[in-house]
mmCIF file of C-alpha atoms and ligand atoms in Angstrom:
data_model
loop_
_atom_site.group_PDB
_atom_site.id
_atom_site.type_symbol
_atom_site.label_atom_id
_atom_site.label_comp_id
_atom_site.label_asym_id
_atom_site.label_seq_id
_atom_site.Cartn_x
_atom_site.Cartn_y
_atom_site.Cartn_z
ATOM 1 C CA MET A 1 -28.665 -90.703 114.214
ATOM 2 C CA SER A 2 -29.099 -87.261 113.246
ATOM 3 C CA TYR A 3 -32.555 -86.104 113.959
ATOM 4 C CA LEU A 4 -33.362 -87.830 117.635
ATOM 5 C CA LEU A 5 -35.519 -86.183 119.345
ATOM 6 C CA THR A 6 -35.809 -87.001 123.312
ATOM 7 C CA LEU A 7 -38.848 -87.111 124.735
ATOM 8 C CA SER A 8 -37.942 -88.127 128.387
ATOM 9 C CA LYS A 9 -35.059 -90.261 129.709
ATOM 10 C CA SER A 10 -36.521 -93.447 128.115
ATOM 11 C CA LEU A 11 -38.059 -92.303 125.146
ATOM 12 C CA SER A 12 -36.748 -90.848 122.092
ATOM 13 C CA ILE A 13 -38.338 -90.818 118.166
ATOM 14 C CA ASP A 14 -36.819 -90.035 114.537
ATOM 15 C CA ALA A 15 -38.323 -86.248 114.062
ATOM 16 C CA TYR A 16 -37.748 -87.012 110.315
ATOM 17 C CA LYS A 17 -39.178 -90.215 110.159
ATOM 18 C CA LYS A 18 -42.206 -89.322 112.426
ATOM 19 C CA ILE A 19 -42.489 -85.920 110.657
ATOM 20 C CA ASN A 20 -46.042 -84.608 111.807
ATOM 21 C CA PHE A 21 -47.197 -84.585 115.227
ATOM 22 C CA LEU A 22 -50.043 -83.505 117.119
ATOM 23 C CA VAL A 23 -50.555 -82.629 120.981
ATOM 24 C CA ALA A 24 -53.863 -82.837 122.712
ATOM 25 C CA GLY A 25 -54.911 -81.864 126.000
ATOM 26 C CA VAL A 26 -56.480 -79.111 128.263
ATOM 27 C CA ARG A 27 -55.709 -75.637 129.320
ATOM 28 C CA GLY A 28 -52.545 -75.279 131.834
ATOM 29 C CA SER A 29 -51.697 -79.350 131.076
ATOM 30 C CA GLY A 30 -48.278 -78.580 129.452
ATOM 31 C CA LYS A 31 -48.757 -78.236 125.593
ATOM 32 C CA THR A 32 -47.164 -75.341 125.020
ATOM 33 C CA TYR A 33 -44.356 -75.575 127.373
ATOM 34 C CA GLY A 34 -43.908 -79.116 126.356
ATOM 35 C CA THR A 35 -43.580 -77.859 122.461
ATOM 36 C CA LEU A 36 -41.274 -75.089 123.557
ATOM 37 C CA ILE A 37 -38.760 -78.024 125.133
ATOM 38 C CA LEU A 38 -39.102 -79.705 121.800
ATOM 39 C CA ILE A 39 -38.183 -76.518 119.828
ATOM 40 C CA ALA A 40 -34.953 -76.063 122.112
ATOM 41 C CA GLU A 41 -34.419 -79.726 121.021
ATOM 42 C CA LEU A 42 -35.202 -79.535 117.446
ATOM 43 C CA ALA A 43 -33.543 -76.381 116.737
ATOM 44 C CA SER A 44 -30.199 -77.736 118.058
ATOM 45 C CA PHE A 45 -30.030 -81.344 116.160
ATOM 46 C CA PRO A 46 -28.009 -83.294 116.724
ATOM 47 C CA ARG A 47 -28.126 -84.263 119.934
ATOM 48 C CA ILE A 48 -24.673 -86.215 120.975
ATOM 49 C CA SER A 49 -25.368 -86.975 124.437
ATOM 50 C CA PRO A 50 -28.473 -88.210 126.293
ATOM 51 C CA CYS A 51 -27.051 -86.309 129.479
ATOM 52 C CA GLU A 52 -26.796 -82.589 127.368
ATOM 53 C CA PHE A 53 -30.358 -81.203 127.247
ATOM 54 C CA LEU A 54 -29.036 -79.012 124.101
ATOM 55 C CA GLY A 55 -27.476 -80.642 120.729
ATOM 56 C CA THR A 56 -24.428 -79.566 118.921
ATOM 57 C CA VAL A 57 -26.528 -77.041 116.554
ATOM 58 C CA GLN A 58 -24.690 -78.222 113.586
ATOM 59 C CA LEU A 59 -28.170 -79.145 111.972
ATOM 60 C CA PRO A 60 -30.516 -76.868 113.725
ATOM 61 C CA THR A 61 -34.255 -77.090 112.758
ATOM 62 C CA GLN A 62 -35.698 -74.081 111.266
ATOM 63 C CA ILE A 63 -38.194 -72.620 113.357
ATOM 64 C CA TYR A 64 -41.849 -71.570 112.077
ATOM 65 C CA CYS A 65 -44.770 -70.500 114.352
ATOM 66 C CA VAL A 66 -48.096 -69.422 114.201
ATOM 67 C CA ASP A 67 -50.090 -68.473 117.923
ATOM 68 C CA PHE A 68 -53.031 -66.612 117.623
ATOM 69 C CA LYS A 69 -53.211 -66.435 121.553
ATOM 70 C CA ASN A 70 -49.976 -64.033 121.252
ATOM 71 C CA SER A 71 -48.790 -66.116 124.008
ATOM 72 C CA ASP A 72 -45.243 -67.976 124.977
ATOM 73 C CA LEU A 73 -44.962 -69.648 121.488
ATOM 74 C CA ALA A 74 -45.460 -66.172 119.844
ATOM 75 C CA ARG A 75 -42.780 -64.722 122.684
ATOM 76 C CA LEU A 76 -40.061 -66.744 120.038
ATOM 77 C CA GLY A 77 -40.352 -63.876 117.555
ATOM 78 C CA ASP A 78 -38.114 -61.670 120.080
ATOM 79 C CA ILE A 79 -35.022 -64.495 119.258
ATOM 80 C CA LEU A 80 -36.624 -65.659 115.911
ATOM 81 C CA PRO A 81 -35.576 -63.564 112.286
ATOM 82 C CA THR A 82 -38.858 -61.472 111.100
ATOM 83 C CA GLY A 83 -41.264 -63.332 109.268
ATOM 84 C CA ARG A 84 -40.987 -66.449 111.066
ATOM 85 C CA VAL A 85 -44.164 -66.223 113.572
ATOM 86 C CA ALA A 86 -47.591 -65.251 113.146
ATOM 87 C CA THR A 87 -50.415 -64.192 115.404
ATOM 88 C CA ASN A 88 -53.063 -63.049 113.239
ATOM 89 C CA LYS A 89 -54.642 -64.267 110.081
ATOM 90 C CA GLU A 90 -52.947 -62.114 107.598
ATOM 91 C CA ASP A 91 -49.550 -62.632 108.882
ATOM 92 C CA ALA A 92 -50.307 -66.210 109.222
ATOM 93 C CA ILE A 93 -51.200 -66.762 105.531
ATOM 94 C CA LYS A 94 -47.601 -64.755 104.785
ATOM 95 C CA VAL A 95 -45.543 -67.044 107.033
ATOM 96 C CA VAL A 96 -46.927 -70.459 106.244
ATOM 97 C CA SER A 97 -47.072 -69.438 102.423
ATOM 98 C CA ASP A 98 -42.998 -69.028 102.847
ATOM 99 C CA TYR A 99 -42.900 -72.152 104.305
ATOM 100 C CA ASP A 100 -45.200 -74.104 101.817
ATOM 101 C CA GLY A 101 -42.974 -72.209 99.283
ATOM 102 C CA LYS A 102 -39.656 -73.147 100.905
ATOM 103 C CA MET A 103 -40.395 -76.572 100.955
ATOM 104 C CA HIS A 104 -41.209 -76.403 97.344
ATOM 105 C CA GLU A 105 -38.103 -74.789 96.644
ATOM 106 C CA ARG A 106 -36.224 -77.828 98.615
ATOM 107 C CA LEU A 107 -38.292 -80.277 96.584
ATOM 108 C CA ALA A 108 -37.211 -79.074 93.505
ATOM 109 C CA PHE A 109 -33.534 -78.751 94.731
ATOM 110 C CA LEU A 110 -33.793 -82.540 95.714
ATOM 111 C CA ARG A 111 -35.426 -83.598 92.543
ATOM 112 C CA ASP A 112 -31.870 -82.183 90.596
ATOM 113 C CA LYS A 113 -30.182 -85.060 92.632
ATOM 114 C CA GLU A 114 -30.214 -88.668 92.086
ATOM 115 C CA PHE A 115 -33.287 -90.509 92.160
ATOM 116 C CA GLY A 116 -34.974 -91.185 95.591
ATOM 117 C CA ALA A 117 -33.055 -87.824 97.101
ATOM 118 C CA THR A 118 -34.252 -87.186 100.548
ATOM 119 C CA ALA A 119 -33.466 -84.308 102.931
ATOM 120 C CA GLY A 120 -33.128 -87.059 105.693
ATOM 121 C CA ALA A 121 -30.307 -89.497 103.380
ATOM 122 C CA LEU A 122 -28.506 -86.301 102.543
ATOM 123 C CA GLY A 123 -28.407 -85.167 106.227
ATOM 124 C CA MET A 124 -30.126 -81.640 105.918
ATOM 125 C CA PRO A 125 -31.944 -79.511 108.698
ATOM 126 C CA MET A 126 -35.424 -80.409 109.198
ATOM 127 C CA TYR A 127 -37.875 -77.539 108.799
ATOM 128 C CA TYR A 128 -40.795 -77.014 111.563
ATOM 129 C CA LEU A 129 -43.708 -75.267 111.671
ATOM 130 C CA LEU A 130 -45.778 -75.182 114.882
ATOM 131 C CA ILE A 131 -49.455 -74.049 115.181
ATOM 132 C CA ASP A 132 -50.594 -73.547 118.823
ATOM 133 C CA GLU A 133 -54.420 -73.751 119.506
ATOM 134 C CA TRP A 134 -55.300 -74.524 116.456
ATOM 135 C CA SER A 135 -58.642 -75.459 116.778
ATOM 136 C CA ALA A 136 -59.185 -71.680 118.128
ATOM 137 C CA THR A 137 -57.040 -70.563 114.362
ATOM 138 C CA ASN A 138 -58.849 -72.676 112.210
ATOM 139 C CA ALA A 139 -61.927 -71.588 113.743
ATOM 140 C CA SER A 140 -60.677 -68.023 113.237
ATOM 141 C CA PHE A 141 -60.532 -69.066 109.682
ATOM 142 C CA ASN A 142 -63.672 -70.476 109.214
ATOM 143 C CA GLN A 143 -65.312 -66.999 110.198
ATOM 144 C CA GLY A 144 -66.166 -64.425 108.110
ATOM 145 C CA MET A 145 -67.854 -64.117 104.372
ATOM 146 C CA THR A 146 -66.418 -61.227 103.100
ATOM 147 C CA LYS A 147 -64.204 -62.183 99.671
ATOM 148 C CA ALA A 148 -61.371 -61.581 101.926
ATOM 149 C CA ASP A 149 -62.349 -63.882 104.694
ATOM 150 C CA LYS A 150 -62.991 -66.284 101.757
ATOM 151 C CA ASP A 151 -59.604 -66.026 100.237
ATOM 152 C CA LEU A 152 -57.685 -66.244 103.500
ATOM 153 C CA ARG A 153 -59.920 -69.505 104.292
ATOM 154 C CA TYR A 154 -59.331 -70.794 101.061
ATOM 155 C CA LYS A 155 -55.437 -70.300 100.960
ATOM 156 C CA TRP A 156 -55.386 -71.293 104.423
ATOM 157 C CA ASN A 157 -56.821 -74.892 103.766
ATOM 158 C CA SER A 158 -54.617 -75.778 100.711
ATOM 159 C CA LEU A 159 -51.348 -74.592 102.520
ATOM 160 C CA ILE A 160 -52.007 -77.083 105.187
ATOM 161 C CA THR A 161 -53.092 -79.481 103.374
ATOM 162 C CA ASP A 162 -49.914 -79.208 100.667
ATOM 163 C CA ILE A 163 -47.570 -79.362 103.544
ATOM 164 C CA SER A 164 -49.237 -82.147 105.198
ATOM 165 C CA MET A 165 -49.003 -84.118 101.892
ATOM 166 C CA LEU A 166 -45.553 -83.339 100.531
ATOM 167 C CA ASN A 167 -43.831 -82.558 103.650
ATOM 168 C CA ARG A 168 -41.851 -86.210 104.226
ATOM 169 C CA VAL A 169 -39.150 -86.093 101.674
ATOM 170 C CA PRO A 170 -37.754 -82.668 102.431
ATOM 171 C CA GLY A 171 -37.813 -83.069 105.880
ATOM 172 C CA PHE A 172 -40.734 -79.826 106.568
ATOM 173 C CA GLY A 173 -42.622 -80.904 109.955
ATOM 174 C CA LEU A 174 -46.128 -80.110 110.878
ATOM 175 C CA GLY A 175 -46.452 -79.689 115.372
ATOM 176 C CA ILE A 176 -50.473 -79.226 115.889
ATOM 177 C CA ILE A 177 -51.201 -78.338 119.410
ATOM 178 C CA SER A 178 -54.440 -78.187 120.124
ATOM 179 C CA GLN A 179 -56.960 -78.836 123.352
ATOM 180 C CA GLN A 180 -58.740 -81.626 120.742
ATOM 181 C CA ILE A 181 -56.823 -83.222 117.951
ATOM 182 C CA SER A 182 -59.809 -85.740 117.060
ATOM 183 C CA VAL A 183 -60.727 -84.650 113.197
ATOM 184 C CA VAL A 184 -64.299 -84.717 114.076
ATOM 185 C CA ASN A 185 -63.931 -81.849 117.009
ATOM 186 C CA SER A 186 -60.653 -80.151 115.905
ATOM 187 C CA GLY A 187 -61.266 -79.108 112.105
ATOM 188 C CA LEU A 188 -58.016 -80.990 111.658
ATOM 189 C CA ASN A 189 -58.339 -82.606 108.113
ATOM 190 C CA SER A 190 -57.768 -86.229 108.140
ATOM 191 C CA SER A 191 -54.967 -85.961 105.921
ATOM 192 C CA VAL A 192 -53.103 -84.117 108.909
ATOM 193 C CA GLN A 193 -54.356 -86.794 111.267
ATOM 194 C CA GLU A 194 -53.250 -89.944 109.332
ATOM 195 C CA GLU A 195 -50.261 -88.493 108.284
ATOM 196 C CA ALA A 196 -49.081 -87.910 112.511
ATOM 197 C CA GLY A 197 -46.297 -90.225 113.308
ATOM 198 C CA LEU A 198 -46.650 -89.327 116.681
ATOM 199 C CA LYS A 199 -49.544 -88.115 118.999
ATOM 200 C CA LEU A 200 -49.379 -86.874 122.814
ATOM 201 C CA HIS A 201 -52.294 -86.194 125.375
ATOM 202 C CA PHE A 202 -50.950 -84.234 127.846
ATOM 203 C CA GLY A 203 -52.262 -83.705 131.635
ATOM 204 C CA ASP A 204 -55.625 -85.631 133.866
ATOM 205 C CA ALA A 205 -58.469 -86.635 131.174
ATOM 206 C CA ASN A 206 -61.332 -88.932 131.035
ATOM 207 C CA MET A 207 -61.285 -91.675 129.056
ATOM 208 C CA ASN A 208 -63.608 -90.207 126.716
ATOM 209 C CA SER A 209 -61.335 -87.754 125.694
ATOM 210 C CA TYR A 210 -58.044 -89.677 125.775
ATOM 211 C CA ARG A 211 -60.351 -92.367 123.450
ATOM 212 C CA LEU A 212 -60.748 -89.158 121.130
ATOM 213 C CA THR A 213 -56.951 -88.175 120.591
ATOM 214 C CA PHE A 214 -55.887 -92.320 120.327
ATOM 215 C CA GLY A 215 -59.026 -94.091 118.818
ATOM 216 C CA ASN A 216 -60.259 -96.878 119.799
ATOM 217 C CA ASP A 217 -57.984 -100.025 118.978
ATOM 218 C CA ILE A 218 -55.357 -98.732 121.906
ATOM 219 C CA GLN A 219 -55.099 -99.750 125.390
ATOM 220 C CA ILE A 220 -54.814 -96.395 127.979
ATOM 221 C CA PRO A 221 -53.008 -97.160 131.273
ATOM 222 C CA GLU A 222 -55.389 -96.285 134.303
ATOM 223 C CA MET A 223 -52.809 -93.705 135.457
ATOM 224 C CA ARG A 224 -53.800 -90.011 136.709
ATOM 225 C CA LEU A 225 -51.111 -87.689 134.502
ATOM 226 C CA GLU A 226 -49.533 -84.075 136.023
ATOM 227 C CA THR A 227 -48.850 -81.291 134.516
ATOM 228 C CA GLY A 228 -46.413 -82.125 131.691
ATOM 229 C CA GLU A 229 -47.322 -85.728 131.818
ATOM 230 C CA ALA A 230 -48.614 -87.172 129.052
ATOM 231 C CA TYR A 231 -49.579 -90.603 126.862
ATOM 232 C CA ALA A 232 -47.674 -91.347 123.704
ATOM 233 C CA TRP A 233 -48.585 -92.982 120.236
ATOM 234 C CA ILE A 234 -45.610 -93.468 117.876
ATOM 235 C CA GLU A 235 -46.027 -95.271 114.464
ATOM 236 C CA GLY A 236 -44.922 -98.251 114.505
ATOM 237 C CA LEU A 237 -44.645 -98.722 118.153
ATOM 238 C CA THR A 238 -47.858 -98.125 119.893
ATOM 239 C CA SER A 239 -49.976 -99.498 116.713
ATOM 240 C CA SER A 240 -51.384 -102.416 118.873
ATOM 241 C CA GLY A 241 -50.715 -101.805 122.443
ATOM 242 C CA TYR A 242 -50.593 -99.484 125.200
ATOM 243 C CA VAL A 243 -49.999 -95.837 124.767
ATOM 244 C CA ILE A 244 -46.495 -95.282 126.236
ATOM 245 C CA PRO A 245 -46.897 -92.527 129.467
ATOM 246 C CA PHE A 246 -43.971 -90.725 130.026
ATOM 247 C CA CYS A 247 -43.077 -87.180 131.789
ATOM 248 C CA MET A 248 -41.252 -83.664 129.869
ATOM 249 C CA PRO A 249 -38.269 -83.058 131.890
ATOM 250 C CA GLU A 250 -39.138 -80.063 134.390
ATOM 251 C CA ILE A 251 -37.672 -76.791 133.519
ATOM 252 C CA GLU A 252 -37.663 -73.838 134.889
ATOM 253 C CA PRO A 253 -39.297 -70.779 133.034
ATOM 254 C CA ASP A 254 -36.020 -68.726 133.014
ATOM 255 C CA LYS A 255 -33.594 -71.864 132.569
ATOM 256 C CA LEU A 256 -36.301 -72.790 129.328
ATOM 257 C CA TRP A 257 -36.127 -69.322 128.122
ATOM 258 C CA ASP A 258 -31.910 -69.450 127.893
ATOM 259 C CA TYR A 259 -32.156 -72.761 125.960
ATOM 260 C CA LEU A 260 -34.284 -71.696 123.830
ATOM 261 C CA LYS A 261 -32.284 -68.452 123.232
ATOM 262 C CA GLN A 262 -29.071 -70.846 123.298
ATOM 263 C CA ALA A 263 -30.778 -73.126 120.688
ATOM 264 C CA LEU A 264 -32.125 -70.336 118.276
ATOM 265 C CA SER A 265 -29.397 -67.266 118.487
ATOM 266 C CA ASN A 266 -27.163 -67.869 115.074
ATOM 267 C CA THR A 267 -29.093 -71.074 113.862
ATOM 268 C CA GLN A 268 -31.945 -69.887 112.316
ATOM 269 C CA ASP A 269 -31.003 -68.603 108.591
ATOM 270 C CA ASP A 270 -33.057 -70.307 105.399
ATOM 271 C CA LYS A 271 -30.365 -68.516 103.132
ATOM 272 C CA LYS A 272 -27.518 -70.920 105.214
ATOM 273 C CA TYR A 273 -29.767 -74.159 105.856
ATOM 274 C CA LEU A 274 -32.280 -74.197 103.224
ATOM 275 C CA PHE A 275 -30.000 -76.309 101.023
ATOM 276 C CA PHE A 276 -27.462 -77.016 103.264
ATOM 277 C CA THR A 277 -26.030 -80.715 103.247
ATOM 278 C CA SER A 278 -24.087 -82.568 105.642
ATOM 279 C CA GLN A 279 -23.528 -86.029 103.677
HETATM 280 N N1 LIG B 1 -42.289 -79.445 131.960
HETATM 281 C C1 LIG B 1 -42.523 -78.469 132.425
HETATM 282 N N2 LIG B 1 -41.563 -77.909 133.607
HETATM 283 C C2 LIG B 1 -41.853 -76.776 134.057
HETATM 284 N N3 LIG B 1 -43.084 -76.521 134.237
HETATM 285 C C3 LIG B 1 -44.156 -76.955 133.458
HETATM 286 C C4 LIG B 1 -43.871 -78.103 132.195
HETATM 287 N N4 LIG B 1 -44.513 -77.878 131.741
HETATM 288 C C5 LIG B 1 -45.983 -77.105 132.290
HETATM 289 N N5 LIG B 1 -45.140 -76.193 132.819
HETATM 290 C C6 LIG B 1 -46.161 -75.178 133.887
HETATM 291 O O1 LIG B 1 -47.347 -75.567 133.570
HETATM 292 C C7 LIG B 1 -47.791 -73.905 133.102
HETATM 293 C C8 LIG B 1 -48.381 -74.390 131.903
HETATM 294 O O2 LIG B 1 -48.153 -75.052 131.118
HETATM 295 P P1 LIG B 1 -49.120 -75.015 129.026
HETATM 296 O O3 LIG B 1 -48.080 -75.195 128.451
HETATM 297 O O4 LIG B 1 -48.803 -72.965 129.094
HETATM 298 O O5 LIG B 1 -50.248 -75.482 129.525
HETATM 299 P P2 LIG B 1 -51.000 -75.377 127.691
HETATM 300 O O6 LIG B 1 -50.514 -75.236 126.739
HETATM 301 O O7 LIG B 1 -51.339 -77.105 128.042
HETATM 302 O O8 LIG B 1 -52.388 -74.563 128.330
HETATM 303 C C9 LIG B 1 -46.267 -73.617 132.463
HETATM 304 O O9 LIG B 1 -46.725 -72.169 132.038
HETATM 305 C C10 LIG B 1 -45.431 -73.815 133.295
HETATM 306 O O10 LIG B 1 -45.507 -73.047 134.234
HETATM 307 MG MG1 LIG B 2 -50.695 -73.250 125.591
#
């Protein structure tokens, strides 16, 4: 399968089918680091061997990032083409508008193909927009009463809603990382919450926090998670049972940076990959 994303040795998901993911957990629990690991995998799709961390890079996922903390995720700006990473409101609107525009271009391309054509069926590379520290980002868009502030706020909300509603067919994923990902506490709109095929909660927390992430119908084991360990809720798999505990691979920071350089160098190119089909 082309879009197989490995969370741990024993847990993989189809990133195209799950398309939107949410990541929760307290500061220092491994959310951003875990997301960087997933980015290295996504950008080197498809993976051929479970032993090799990086894939063959034949269907490289195109990566876009919003990181107002200007920390680890934003460092990808050193490797990614210009216009892919935003660390403030104005740039976030530019980057996310561009992402949304490309999604619509791909949708139009698919509409010209046979009826019911999808990016997945045509073997097109995926796109992913990662937004780190979602709550802080969203709060910053909600501040300010000038006309300019209101314009940015309106654009931000409509772009996120548009992407979350149309992104399945064109394979334009949305990854949202935040200490809180419940609708009530995070300013996450309910369509993003409901459309998420994968929810991860990293690190140790009390039962109430896990419940906010996963809801009340899911069983949560009595375990103590460490940094880099998480519970996973996976659409269709954990709907009525227990969340699945797993542990991200442990990778030294220098090594991870090497992986990211390998996965993202020469693979991030909209001209080449927006309309690329492998089937
Ligand atoms: N899978 C991992 N392998 C190795 N180190 C990790 C891993 N996950 C987290 N860490 C360490 O923990 C630190 C904090 O993780 P981070 O992802 O920044 O937390 P968060 O984003 O939840 O605040 C990282 O800088 C890294 O040193
Ligand atoms: Mg972080």
